[in-house]
């Protein structure tokens, strides 16, 4: 079964509104989670690293004021797309790894955002 | 800047045939991942390769890693239609911050 879960899986919103996407680790604690973005028929691009109890680390070119990340607990990270614009429409995927040194990373189911 | 390149990007093949997808990367990394993605879905982990010379097999898929050549391969044996998907390799240069290849869209025809 899934070890990393995202919600919602699909969301449609109007331009100018904000949308929150949740990423949960289901059976382990994750001090670090990662947020990726994927455009249609394209690869995944790392947006930011979510750190429990501290500020997220954003990749170059990612607007931190637009994509707010909060890692309030060891099992939950949230990505809020603020003042959404049609160009923000994309597939957003989070990932986390168990603290077991296997190196395996687990991805959430993904959240498809459509901004009208 | 780390670059990860897959080859080919598109592959159409017949059931029963064998083929290999290649993944080249530009800087040192001892950890490489292979994922499968079905349309509209997230990533499914296939293999984690952690050391030079690592070889892993699961069903009709086998992955290998040559860190000296900075090359990983994903070999498909006797392909079946169910293996149609997009396959991504990803390299881990900075503590789980993966850099992905472009993806290889594999179509297997009956």
XYZ file of C-alpha atoms in Angstrom, chain A residues 6 10 32 34 36 38 41-46 49 57 59 91 93-98 101-110 112, chain B residues 6 10 31 33 35 37 39-46 48 50 56 86 88-90 92 94-103 105:
66
model
C -1.315 13.327 -1.250
C -7.338 16.771 -8.470
C 12.400 15.984 5.022
C 10.393 17.008 -1.418
C 8.235 18.208 -7.559
C 5.626 17.915 -13.740
C 4.580 14.816 -21.135
C 7.624 16.243 -19.397
C 9.949 15.151 -16.645
C 9.827 16.039 -12.972
C 11.542 19.128 -11.640
C 12.408 19.580 -7.982
C 12.810 20.698 0.058
C 14.707 25.303 0.754
C 15.417 25.484 -5.986
C 0.973 17.920 -11.708
C 4.160 15.318 -6.599
C 5.756 14.975 -3.185
C 8.267 12.403 -2.009
C 9.801 11.179 1.205
C 12.069 8.401 2.345
C 11.931 6.099 5.303
C 19.023 3.722 4.843
C 17.673 1.635 1.970
C 17.843 4.717 -0.218
C 14.331 4.131 -1.478
C 12.200 7.188 -2.069
C 8.429 7.012 -2.091
C 6.247 9.308 -4.108
C 2.742 10.456 -3.374
C -0.079 9.871 -5.819
C 0.288 13.383 -7.203
C -3.291 17.702 -10.607
C 17.878 9.068 -21.365
C 10.368 7.194 -27.461
C 22.818 6.234 -6.316
C 16.751 5.211 -9.379
C 10.709 4.684 -11.923
C 4.862 6.254 -14.623
C -0.558 8.144 -17.789
C -2.120 10.422 -15.193
C -0.427 8.598 -12.347
C 2.476 9.188 -10.022
C 5.785 7.356 -9.967
C 6.193 3.720 -9.103
C 9.596 2.742 -7.793
C 11.263 -0.002 -9.822
C 17.344 1.602 -6.449
C 23.374 1.957 -4.757
C 18.791 -5.813 -9.986
C 7.015 6.060 -19.311
C 12.387 7.628 -15.739
C 15.846 7.322 -14.339
C 16.899 9.730 -11.620
C 20.696 11.521 -6.409
C 22.350 15.891 -3.077
C 20.752 13.824 -0.376
C 17.573 12.657 -2.090
C 17.114 15.740 -4.253
C 16.632 13.795 -7.417
C 17.499 14.972 -10.889
C 15.383 13.143 -13.442
C 16.035 12.132 -17.002
C 13.607 13.204 -19.688
C 11.732 9.933 -19.540
C 7.898 6.588 -23.418
